[in-house]
PDB file of C-alpha atoms and ligand atoms in Angstrom:
ATOM      1  CA  MET A   1       0.271   0.095   0.155  1.00 68.00           C
ATOM      2  CA  ARG A   2       1.374   3.725  -1.268  1.00 66.00           C
ATOM      3  CA  VAL A   3       1.485   5.863   1.927  1.00 72.00           C
ATOM      4  CA  GLU A   4       0.875   9.402   1.523  1.00 88.00           C
ATOM      5  CA  VAL A   5       3.451  11.680   1.560  1.00 94.00           C
ATOM      6  CA  LYS A   6       3.098  15.073   3.184  1.00 98.00           C
ATOM      7  CA  LEU A   7       3.845  18.441   2.815  1.00 98.00           C
ATOM      8  CA  TRP A   8       4.784  20.649   5.058  1.00 98.00           C
ATOM      9  CA  ALA A   9       6.780  24.636   6.274  1.00 99.00           C
ATOM     10  CA  VAL A  10       8.975  25.684   8.571  1.00 99.00           C
ATOM     11  CA  LEU A  11       8.569  29.107   8.557  1.00 98.00           C
ATOM     12  CA  PRO A  12      12.033  30.498  10.998  1.00 98.00           C
ATOM     13  CA  ALA A  13      10.590  33.633  12.570  1.00 98.00           C
ATOM     14  CA  ALA A  14      12.581  33.844  15.920  1.00 98.00           C
ATOM     15  CA  GLY A  15      15.791  36.315  14.359  1.00 97.00           C
ATOM     16  CA  VAL A  16      16.045  39.520  16.001  1.00 95.00           C
ATOM     17  CA  GLY A  17      17.298  41.448  12.799  1.00 94.00           C
ATOM     18  CA  LYS A  18      20.331  42.841  14.359  1.00 96.00           C
ATOM     19  CA  ARG A  19      21.565  44.447  11.420  1.00 97.00           C
ATOM     20  CA  MET A  20      18.347  46.239   9.951  1.00 97.00           C
ATOM     21  CA  GLY A  21      18.899  48.078  13.262  1.00 95.00           C
ATOM     22  CA  SER A  22      14.754  48.680  13.894  1.00 94.00           C
ATOM     23  CA  LYS A  23      12.635  48.774  17.392  1.00 94.00           C
ATOM     24  CA  ILE A  24      10.834  45.248  16.221  1.00 95.00           C
ATOM     25  CA  PRO A  25      12.007  42.373  14.749  1.00 97.00           C
ATOM     26  CA  LYS A  26      12.286  42.356  10.460  1.00 98.00           C
ATOM     27  CA  GLN A  27       9.385  39.584  10.338  1.00 98.00           C
ATOM     28  CA  TYR A  28       7.256  42.260  12.260  1.00 98.00           C
ATOM     29  CA  LEU A  29       7.587  45.571  10.433  1.00 98.00           C
ATOM     30  CA  GLU A  30       4.674  46.519   8.063  1.00 97.00           C
ATOM     31  CA  LEU A  31       4.669  45.557   3.892  1.00 95.00           C
ATOM     32  CA  SER A  32       1.421  47.897   2.839  1.00 92.00           C
ATOM     33  CA  GLY A  33      -0.476  46.522   5.781  1.00 94.00           C
ATOM     34  CA  ARG A  34       0.831  43.830   6.773  1.00 97.00           C
ATOM     35  CA  THR A  35       3.762  42.838   8.800  1.00 98.00           C
ATOM     36  CA  VAL A  36       6.630  41.026   6.593  1.00 98.00           C
ATOM     37  CA  ILE A  37       5.416  36.708   8.605  1.00 98.00           C
ATOM     38  CA  GLU A  38       1.951  37.429   7.183  1.00 98.00           C
ATOM     39  CA  HIS A  39       2.752  38.267   3.692  1.00 98.00           C
ATOM     40  CA  THR A  40       5.430  34.840   4.082  1.00 98.00           C
ATOM     41  CA  LEU A  41       3.009  33.278   5.673  1.00 98.00           C
ATOM     42  CA  LYS A  42      -0.173  33.125   3.097  1.00 98.00           C
ATOM     43  CA  LEU A  43       1.776  31.114   0.711  1.00 98.00           C
ATOM     44  CA  PHE A  44       2.246  28.240   2.792  1.00 98.00           C
ATOM     45  CA  VAL A  45      -1.682  28.620   4.270  1.00 98.00           C
ATOM     46  CA  ASP A  46      -3.786  28.963   1.490  1.00 98.00           C
ATOM     47  CA  HIS A  47      -1.541  25.853  -0.702  1.00 98.00           C
ATOM     48  CA  ASP A  48      -3.285  22.566  -0.533  1.00 97.00           C
ATOM     49  CA  ARG A  49      -0.956  20.409  -1.189  1.00 97.00           C
ATOM     50  CA  ILE A  50       0.606  21.826   2.340  1.00 98.00           C
ATOM     51  CA  SER A  51      -0.530  19.839   5.632  1.00 98.00           C
ATOM     52  CA  GLY A  52       0.826  22.616   8.249  1.00 98.00           C
ATOM     53  CA  VAL A  53       2.762  25.764   8.511  1.00 98.00           C
ATOM     54  CA  VAL A  54       5.357  25.283  11.511  1.00 98.00           C
ATOM     55  CA  VAL A  55       6.506  28.847  12.667  1.00 98.00           C
ATOM     56  CA  ALA A  56       9.847  29.276  14.980  1.00 98.00           C
ATOM     57  CA  LEU A  57       9.637  32.071  17.632  1.00 98.00           C
ATOM     58  CA  GLY A  58      12.176  34.074  19.942  1.00 97.00           C
ATOM     59  CA  PRO A  59      11.330  33.603  23.863  1.00 95.00           C
ATOM     60  CA  GLU A  60      10.234  37.417  24.264  1.00 92.00           C
ATOM     61  CA  ASP A  61       9.088  37.269  20.613  1.00 96.00           C
ATOM     62  CA  GLY A  62       5.751  39.914  21.896  1.00 96.00           C
ATOM     63  CA  TYR A  63       4.025  39.909  18.533  1.00 98.00           C
ATOM     64  CA  TRP A  64       3.065  37.054  16.967  1.00 98.00           C
ATOM     65  CA  GLY A  65      -0.240  37.423  18.541  1.00 98.00           C
ATOM     66  CA  SER A  66      -1.460  40.071  17.189  1.00 97.00           C
ATOM     67  CA  THR A  67      -0.868  39.024  13.983  1.00 98.00           C
ATOM     68  CA  SER A  68      -3.665  37.337  12.015  1.00 98.00           C
ATOM     69  CA  TYR A  69      -2.779  34.104  11.343  1.00 98.00           C
ATOM     70  CA  ALA A  70      -1.808  33.343  15.758  1.00 98.00           C
ATOM     71  CA  ALA A  71      -4.845  31.003  15.882  1.00 98.00           C
ATOM     72  CA  HIS A  72      -4.734  29.971  12.677  1.00 98.00           C
ATOM     73  CA  PRO A  73      -5.536  25.583  12.382  1.00 98.00           C
ATOM     74  CA  LYS A  74      -3.140  25.384   9.963  1.00 98.00           C
ATOM     75  CA  VAL A  75      -0.123  27.580  12.524  1.00 98.00           C
ATOM     76  CA  LEU A  76       2.097  25.390  14.615  1.00 98.00           C
ATOM     77  CA  ARG A  77       4.483  27.586  16.822  1.00 98.00           C
ATOM     78  CA  ALA A  78       7.987  25.629  18.095  1.00 98.00           C
ATOM     79  CA  ALA A  79      10.734  27.753  19.814  1.00 98.00           C
ATOM     80  CA  GLY A  80      12.913  29.180  18.262  1.00 98.00           C
ATOM     81  CA  GLY A  81      17.306  28.855  19.266  1.00 98.00           C
ATOM     82  CA  ALA A  82      19.659  30.784  19.215  1.00 98.00           C
ATOM     83  CA  GLU A  83      20.450  30.102  15.982  1.00 98.00           C
ATOM     84  CA  ARG A  84      18.747  29.690  12.459  1.00 98.00           C
ATOM     85  CA  CYS A  85      19.962  25.891  12.683  1.00 98.00           C
ATOM     86  CA  HIS A  86      18.413  25.885  16.211  1.00 98.00           C
ATOM     87  CA  SER A  87      15.150  27.065  15.929  1.00 98.00           C
ATOM     88  CA  VAL A  88      15.088  25.361  12.380  1.00 99.00           C
ATOM     89  CA  LEU A  89      16.245  22.057  14.027  1.00 98.00           C
ATOM     90  CA  ASN A  90      13.147  22.553  17.189  1.00 98.00           C
ATOM     91  CA  ALA A  91       9.923  22.734  14.054  1.00 98.00           C
ATOM     92  CA  LEU A  92      11.410  20.262  13.332  1.00 98.00           C
ATOM     93  CA  LEU A  93      11.002  18.170  16.618  1.00 98.00           C
ATOM     94  CA  ALA A  94       6.989  19.405  16.877  1.00 98.00           C
ATOM     95  CA  LEU A  95       6.229  18.420  13.549  1.00 98.00           C
ATOM     96  CA  GLU A  96       7.016  15.572  16.315  1.00 97.00           C
ATOM     97  CA  GLY A  97       3.648  12.849  15.584  1.00 96.00           C
ATOM     98  CA  ARG A  98       2.385  14.852  13.561  1.00 97.00           C
ATOM     99  CA  ALA A  99       4.483  13.922  10.347  1.00 98.00           C
ATOM    100  CA  GLU A 100       6.537  11.221   9.090  1.00 98.00           C
ATOM    101  CA  ASP A 101      10.590  10.440   8.998  1.00 98.00           C
ATOM    102  CA  ALA A 102       9.209  10.703   5.082  1.00 98.00           C
ATOM    103  CA  ASP A 103       7.790  14.042   4.372  1.00 98.00           C
ATOM    104  CA  TRP A 104       8.706  17.026   2.827  1.00 98.00           C
ATOM    105  CA  VAL A 105       9.470  19.893   4.404  1.00 98.00           C
ATOM    106  CA  LEU A 106      10.101  23.193   2.771  1.00 99.00           C
ATOM    107  CA  VAL A 107      11.917  25.392   5.047  1.00 99.00           C
ATOM    108  CA  HIS A 108      11.780  29.386   4.566  1.00 99.00           C
ATOM    109  CA  ASP A 109      12.647  32.916   5.710  1.00 98.00           C
ATOM    110  CA  ALA A 110      10.142  34.113   6.971  1.00 98.00           C
ATOM    111  CA  ALA A 111      11.979  37.442   5.702  1.00 98.00           C
ATOM    112  CA  ARG A 112      11.987  35.914   2.458  1.00 98.00           C
ATOM    113  CA  PRO A 113       8.035  37.560   2.181  1.00 98.00           C
ATOM    114  CA  CYS A 114       8.917  38.099  -2.261  1.00 98.00           C
ATOM    115  CA  LEU A 115       8.164  34.008  -3.602  1.00 98.00           C
ATOM    116  CA  ARG A 116       6.373  33.250  -6.037  1.00 98.00           C
ATOM    117  CA  LEU A 117       3.745  30.962  -5.950  1.00 98.00           C
ATOM    118  CA  GLU A 118       4.929  29.416  -9.315  1.00 98.00           C
ATOM    119  CA  ASP A 119       8.822  29.192  -7.713  1.00 98.00           C
ATOM    120  CA  LEU A 120       7.384  27.018  -4.775  1.00 98.00           C
ATOM    121  CA  GLU A 121       5.659  25.617  -6.896  1.00 98.00           C
ATOM    122  CA  ARG A 122       8.929  24.635  -9.868  1.00 98.00           C
ATOM    123  CA  LEU A 123      10.700  23.554  -6.805  1.00 98.00           C
ATOM    124  CA  ILE A 124       8.065  20.458  -5.454  1.00 98.00           C
ATOM    125  CA  ASP A 125       7.335  18.942  -8.640  1.00 98.00           C
ATOM    126  CA  SER A 126      10.889  18.823  -9.676  1.00 98.00           C
ATOM    127  CA  LEU A 127      11.455  17.714  -6.300  1.00 98.00           C
ATOM    128  CA  LEU A 128       9.066  14.853  -4.640  1.00 97.00           C
ATOM    129  CA  ASP A 129      10.073  12.085  -6.452  1.00 96.00           C
ATOM    130  CA  ASP A 130      14.523  13.411  -6.077  1.00 98.00           C
ATOM    131  CA  ALA A 131      16.026  11.238  -3.510  1.00 97.00           C
ATOM    132  CA  VAL A 132      18.149  13.987  -1.846  1.00 98.00           C
ATOM    133  CA  GLY A 133      15.588  17.682  -2.520  1.00 98.00           C
ATOM    134  CA  GLY A 134      17.480  20.581  -3.302  1.00 98.00           C
ATOM    135  CA  LEU A 135      16.240  24.532  -2.541  1.00 98.00           C
ATOM    136  CA  LEU A 136      16.333  28.129  -4.919  1.00 98.00           C
ATOM    137  CA  GLY A 137      18.876  29.917  -5.778  1.00 98.00           C
ATOM    138  CA  VAL A 138      19.412  32.229  -8.506  1.00 98.00           C
ATOM    139  CA  PRO A 139      23.216  31.820 -10.381  1.00 98.00           C
ATOM    140  CA  VAL A 140      25.214  34.605  -9.550  1.00 98.00           C
ATOM    141  CA  ARG A 141      25.549  38.451 -11.924  1.00 97.00           C
ATOM    142  CA  ASP A 142      27.711  39.886 -10.744  1.00 98.00           C
ATOM    143  CA  THR A 143      32.206  39.533 -11.033  1.00 98.00           C
ATOM    144  CA  MET A 144      32.863  37.859  -7.487  1.00 98.00           C
ATOM    145  CA  LYS A 145      35.973  38.624  -5.546  1.00 98.00           C
ATOM    146  CA  ARG A 146      37.288  37.104  -2.278  1.00 98.00           C
ATOM    147  CA  ALA A 147      38.664  39.733  -0.044  1.00 98.00           C
ATOM    148  CA  ASN A 148      41.881  39.594   1.885  1.00 97.00           C
ATOM    149  CA  GLY A 149      40.866  40.111   5.106  1.00 96.00           C
ATOM    150  CA  GLY A 150      40.679  43.743   5.063  1.00 96.00           C
ATOM    151  CA  GLU A 151      38.735  45.549   1.880  1.00 96.00           C
ATOM    152  CA  ARG A 152      41.541  44.675  -0.731  1.00 98.00           C
ATOM    153  CA  ILE A 153      40.989  42.271  -3.450  1.00 98.00           C
ATOM    154  CA  ASP A 154      42.892  38.277  -2.689  1.00 98.00           C
ATOM    155  CA  ALA A 155      41.454  37.144  -5.816  1.00 98.00           C
ATOM    156  CA  THR A 156      38.582  36.977  -8.167  1.00 98.00           C
ATOM    157  CA  VAL A 157      36.941  33.499  -8.355  1.00 98.00           C
ATOM    158  CA  ASP A 158      35.080  31.871 -10.874  1.00 98.00           C
ATOM    159  CA  ARG A 159      31.254  33.146 -10.652  1.00 98.00           C
ATOM    160  CA  SER A 160      30.664  30.290 -13.471  1.00 97.00           C
ATOM    161  CA  ALA A 161      28.993  27.713 -10.823  1.00 98.00           C
ATOM    162  CA  LEU A 162      28.532  29.724  -8.138  1.00 98.00           C
ATOM    163  CA  TRP A 163      24.366  30.265  -6.955  1.00 98.00           C
ATOM    164  CA  HIS A 164      23.031  32.536  -4.537  1.00 98.00           C
ATOM    165  CA  ALA A 165      21.235  29.776  -2.307  1.00 98.00           C
ATOM    166  CA  TYR A 166      17.421  30.932  -1.721  1.00 98.00           C
ATOM    167  CA  THR A 167      14.658  28.888   0.957  1.00 98.00           C
ATOM    168  CA  PRO A 168      13.025  27.162   0.007  1.00 99.00           C
ATOM    169  CA  GLN A 169      14.761  24.272   1.119  1.00 99.00           C
ATOM    170  CA  MET A 170      12.963  21.206   0.395  1.00 98.00           C
ATOM    171  CA  PHE A 171      14.734  17.857   2.526  1.00 98.00           C
ATOM    172  CA  ARG A 172      12.824  14.825   3.731  1.00 98.00           C
ATOM    173  CA  LEU A 173      11.794  15.173   8.179  1.00 98.00           C
ATOM    174  CA  GLY A 174      14.000  12.682   9.053  1.00 98.00           C
ATOM    175  CA  LEU A 175      17.134  12.716   7.427  1.00 98.00           C
ATOM    176  CA  LEU A 176      17.439  17.296   7.545  1.00 98.00           C
ATOM    177  CA  ARG A 177      16.314  16.520  11.414  1.00 98.00           C
ATOM    178  CA  HIS A 178      19.404  14.093  10.895  1.00 98.00           C
ATOM    179  CA  ALA A 179      21.573  16.873   9.323  1.00 98.00           C
ATOM    180  CA  LEU A 180      20.826  19.095  11.143  1.00 98.00           C
ATOM    181  CA  GLN A 181      21.610  16.890  14.426  1.00 98.00           C
ATOM    182  CA  ASP A 182      24.886  15.879  13.438  1.00 98.00           C
ATOM    183  CA  ALA A 183      25.710  19.693  12.552  1.00 98.00           C
ATOM    184  CA  LEU A 184      24.179  20.613  16.225  1.00 98.00           C
ATOM    185  CA  ALA A 185      26.638  18.326  18.116  1.00 98.00           C
ATOM    186  CA  ALA A 186      29.510  18.850  15.800  1.00 98.00           C
ATOM    187  CA  SER A 187      29.270  22.969  16.546  1.00 98.00           C
ATOM    188  CA  ASP A 188      28.264  23.499  12.938  1.00 98.00           C
ATOM    189  CA  LEU A 189      26.438  26.802  13.057  1.00 98.00           C
ATOM    190  CA  VAL A 190      24.355  25.789   9.013  1.00 98.00           C
ATOM    191  CA  THR A 191      23.029  29.052   8.160  1.00 98.00           C
ATOM    192  CA  ASP A 192      20.573  26.741   6.081  1.00 98.00           C
ATOM    193  CA  ASP A 193      19.832  23.729   5.490  1.00 98.00           C
ATOM    194  CA  ALA A 194      21.553  22.614   2.276  1.00 98.00           C
ATOM    195  CA  SER A 195      24.323  22.967   4.293  1.00 98.00           C
ATOM    196  CA  ALA A 196      23.030  20.302   6.992  1.00 98.00           C
ATOM    197  CA  ILE A 197      22.796  17.519   3.676  1.00 98.00           C
ATOM    198  CA  GLU A 198      25.996  18.734   1.772  1.00 98.00           C
ATOM    199  CA  ARG A 199      28.166  17.568   5.584  1.00 98.00           C
ATOM    200  CA  LEU A 200      26.205  14.448   5.348  1.00 98.00           C
ATOM    201  CA  GLY A 201      28.192  14.392   1.666  1.00 98.00           C
ATOM    202  CA  GLN A 202      25.355  14.644  -0.296  1.00 98.00           C
ATOM    203  CA  ALA A 203      24.272  17.467  -2.760  1.00 98.00           C
ATOM    204  CA  PRO A 204      20.673  18.441  -3.062  1.00 98.00           C
ATOM    205  CA  ARG A 205      19.334  20.075  -6.316  1.00 98.00           C
ATOM    206  CA  LEU A 206      19.933  23.824  -7.511  1.00 98.00           C
ATOM    207  CA  ILE A 207      16.502  24.644  -8.728  1.00 98.00           C
ATOM    208  CA  GLU A 208      16.375  28.219 -10.377  1.00 98.00           C
ATOM    209  CA  GLY A 209      13.535  30.194  -9.021  1.00 98.00           C
ATOM    210  CA  HIS A 210      13.385  35.081  -9.311  1.00 98.00           C
ATOM    211  CA  ALA A 211      15.778  37.820  -7.951  1.00 98.00           C
ATOM    212  CA  ASP A 212      13.023  38.745  -6.658  1.00 98.00           C
ATOM    213  CA  ASN A 213      13.325  36.106  -3.412  1.00 98.00           C
ATOM    214  CA  ILE A 214      15.136  38.330  -1.114  1.00 98.00           C
ATOM    215  CA  LYS A 215      15.703  37.528   2.483  1.00 98.00           C
ATOM    216  CA  ILE A 216      14.932  41.565   4.064  1.00 98.00           C
ATOM    217  CA  THR A 217      18.019  41.253   6.014  1.00 98.00           C
ATOM    218  CA  ARG A 218      18.894  45.059   5.598  1.00 98.00           C
ATOM    219  CA  ALA A 219      16.837  48.907   6.149  1.00 97.00           C
ATOM    220  CA  GLU A 220      17.045  49.980   2.115  1.00 98.00           C
ATOM    221  CA  ASP A 221      15.865  45.666   1.697  1.00 98.00           C
ATOM    222  CA  LEU A 222      11.937  46.901   3.373  1.00 97.00           C
ATOM    223  CA  PRO A 223      11.197  49.221   0.266  1.00 97.00           C
ATOM    224  CA  LEU A 224      12.607  47.248  -2.334  1.00 98.00           C
ATOM    225  CA  ALA A 225      10.252  44.273  -0.995  1.00 98.00           C
ATOM    226  CA  HIS A 226       7.210  46.331  -0.643  1.00 98.00           C
ATOM    227  CA  PHE A 227       7.667  47.329  -4.912  1.00 98.00           C
ATOM    228  CA  HIS A 228       8.115  43.782  -5.411  1.00 98.00           C
ATOM    229  CA  LEU A 229       5.920  42.860  -3.445  1.00 98.00           C
ATOM    230  CA  ARG A 230       3.189  45.171  -5.698  1.00 98.00           C
ATOM    231  CA  GLN A 231       4.757  44.598  -9.220  1.00 97.00           C
ATOM    232  CA  GLN A 232       3.354  40.780  -7.958  1.00 97.00           C
ATOM    233  CA  GLY A 233       0.227  42.395  -8.168  1.00 96.00           C
ATOM    234  CA  ARG A 234       0.538  40.678  -4.683  1.00 96.00           C
ATOM    235  CA  ILE A 235      -0.666  45.066  -2.078  1.00 94.00           C
ATOM    236  CA  ASP A 236      -1.510  47.716  -4.082  1.00 88.00           C
TER     237      ASP A 236
HETATM  238  N1  LIG B   1      18.158  32.228  15.685  1.00 80.12           N
HETATM  239  C1  LIG B   1      17.059  32.943  13.987  1.00 80.12           C
HETATM  240  C2  LIG B   1      17.182  33.416  13.714  1.00 80.12           C
HETATM  241  C3  LIG B   1      17.798  33.783  12.615  1.00 80.12           C
HETATM  242  N2  LIG B   1      15.971  32.570  12.883  1.00 80.12           N
HETATM  243  C4  LIG B   1      15.127  33.219  10.973  1.00 80.12           C
HETATM  244  O1  LIG B   1      15.939  32.651  10.186  1.00 80.12           O
HETATM  245  C5  LIG B   1      16.013  33.177   9.164  1.00 80.12           C
HETATM  246  C6  LIG B   1      17.008  34.286   8.637  1.00 80.12           C
HETATM  247  O2  LIG B   1      17.816  34.865   9.307  1.00 80.12           O
HETATM  248  P1  LIG B   1      18.291  36.215   9.118  1.00 80.12           P
HETATM  249  O3  LIG B   1      17.818  37.189   7.992  1.00 80.12           O
HETATM  250  O4  LIG B   1      20.095  36.491   9.117  1.00 80.12           O
HETATM  251  O5  LIG B   1      17.088  36.668  10.165  1.00 80.12           O
HETATM  252  P2  LIG B   1      18.104  37.592  12.028  1.00 80.12           P
HETATM  253  O6  LIG B   1      18.584  36.760  12.242  1.00 80.12           O
HETATM  254  O7  LIG B   1      17.736  38.334  12.453  1.00 80.12           O
HETATM  255  O8  LIG B   1      19.399  39.045  11.065  1.00 80.12           O
HETATM  256  P3  LIG B   1      19.802  39.416  11.628  1.00 80.12           P
HETATM  257  O9  LIG B   1      21.165  38.379  11.853  1.00 80.12           O
HETATM  258  O10 LIG B   1      20.511  40.521  11.386  1.00 80.12           O
HETATM  259  O11 LIG B   1      20.242  39.440  13.192  1.00 80.12           O
HETATM  260  C7  LIG B   1      14.592  34.996   9.661  1.00 80.12           C
HETATM  261  O12 LIG B   1      13.672  34.225   8.717  1.00 80.12           O
HETATM  262  C8  LIG B   1      15.188  34.689  10.700  1.00 80.12           C
HETATM  263  O13 LIG B   1      13.958  34.969  11.405  1.00 80.12           O
HETATM  264  C9  LIG B   1      15.218  32.202  14.039  1.00 80.12           C
HETATM  265  O14 LIG B   1      14.825  31.544  13.988  1.00 80.12           O
HETATM  266  N3  LIG B   1      16.470  31.862  13.639  1.00 80.12           N
HETATM  267  C1  LIG B   2      19.502  30.542   4.947  1.00 80.12           C
HETATM  268  C2  LIG B   2      19.993  31.558   4.037  1.00 80.12           C
HETATM  269  O1  LIG B   2      18.296  32.870   4.103  1.00 80.12           O
HETATM  270  C3  LIG B   2      19.902  31.210   2.383  1.00 80.12           C
HETATM  271  O2  LIG B   2      20.529  31.738   2.281  1.00 80.12           O
HETATM  272  C4  LIG B   2      20.383  32.656   4.442  1.00 80.12           C
HETATM  273  O3  LIG B   2      21.831  31.200   5.332  1.00 80.12           O
HETATM  274  C5  LIG B   2      19.907  33.268   6.045  1.00 80.12           C
HETATM  275  O4  LIG B   2      21.263  33.177   6.513  1.00 80.12           O
HETATM  276  P1  LIG B   2      21.307  34.425   7.874  1.00 80.12           P
HETATM  277  O5  LIG B   2      22.193  34.765   8.305  1.00 80.12           O
HETATM  278  O6  LIG B   2      20.502  33.679   8.756  1.00 80.12           O
HETATM  279  O7  LIG B   2      20.353  36.034   7.181  1.00 80.12           O
END
């Protein structure tokens, strides 16, 4: 009997936004009347192939309760951790008892509200039968330099095989949980989920998305996200 494999989403949203320098965490900044995290969540909560969404929240988070998803039946909460990798692992552990190890998990930064539905669909359709999993990304477009530790160029790096790693990053729940636990046991605070899978000797697939799937990181990113959401027709 073929066991139905489910899809889950994990949104790490426990960051404090140091580089943004705003008074409130950047995932709660407003974009045309709704918070960044509400824009991000909508795509996953409304998606009929996604069984549930786990949001990893910071211990001091006093904003989540005011969002329109605070009591949504499809949204679960998990405790964020010191680093993104801790938050993602806690969210995976929160799925115990609901999800199976063979289920797929889409890990997507709450700070990336401009993800296009077409790219999410392409990622899912491309990876559902993949042996490893993978992520959305975009090939780099600029000449890439490696610094010498200061402000001088050490070398120009061959860019022909370089990609920007974006999210969602999609892996089987059991594999990703094991990979993150293994990385953390080795004190390797991986900055994305694919790095944990790579540590195990696996090669995640790169699926090309759109460059407007930006991560709101610094102050100048907020108006840019607003522009992209308007260009996509998602805000007026
Ligand atoms: N301990 C952490 C750190 C980050 N994140 C989340 O991971 C995503 C990407 O992280 P980043 O852009 O670095 O967010 P911050 O850590 O908030 O930013 P900064 O590094 O500038 O403080 C964000 O949605 C953030 O909320 C998380 O869940 N738990
Ligand atoms: C996961 C990620 O968005 C992929 O580019 C990135 O690694 C997050 O890094 P951050 O330092 O937590 O922003």
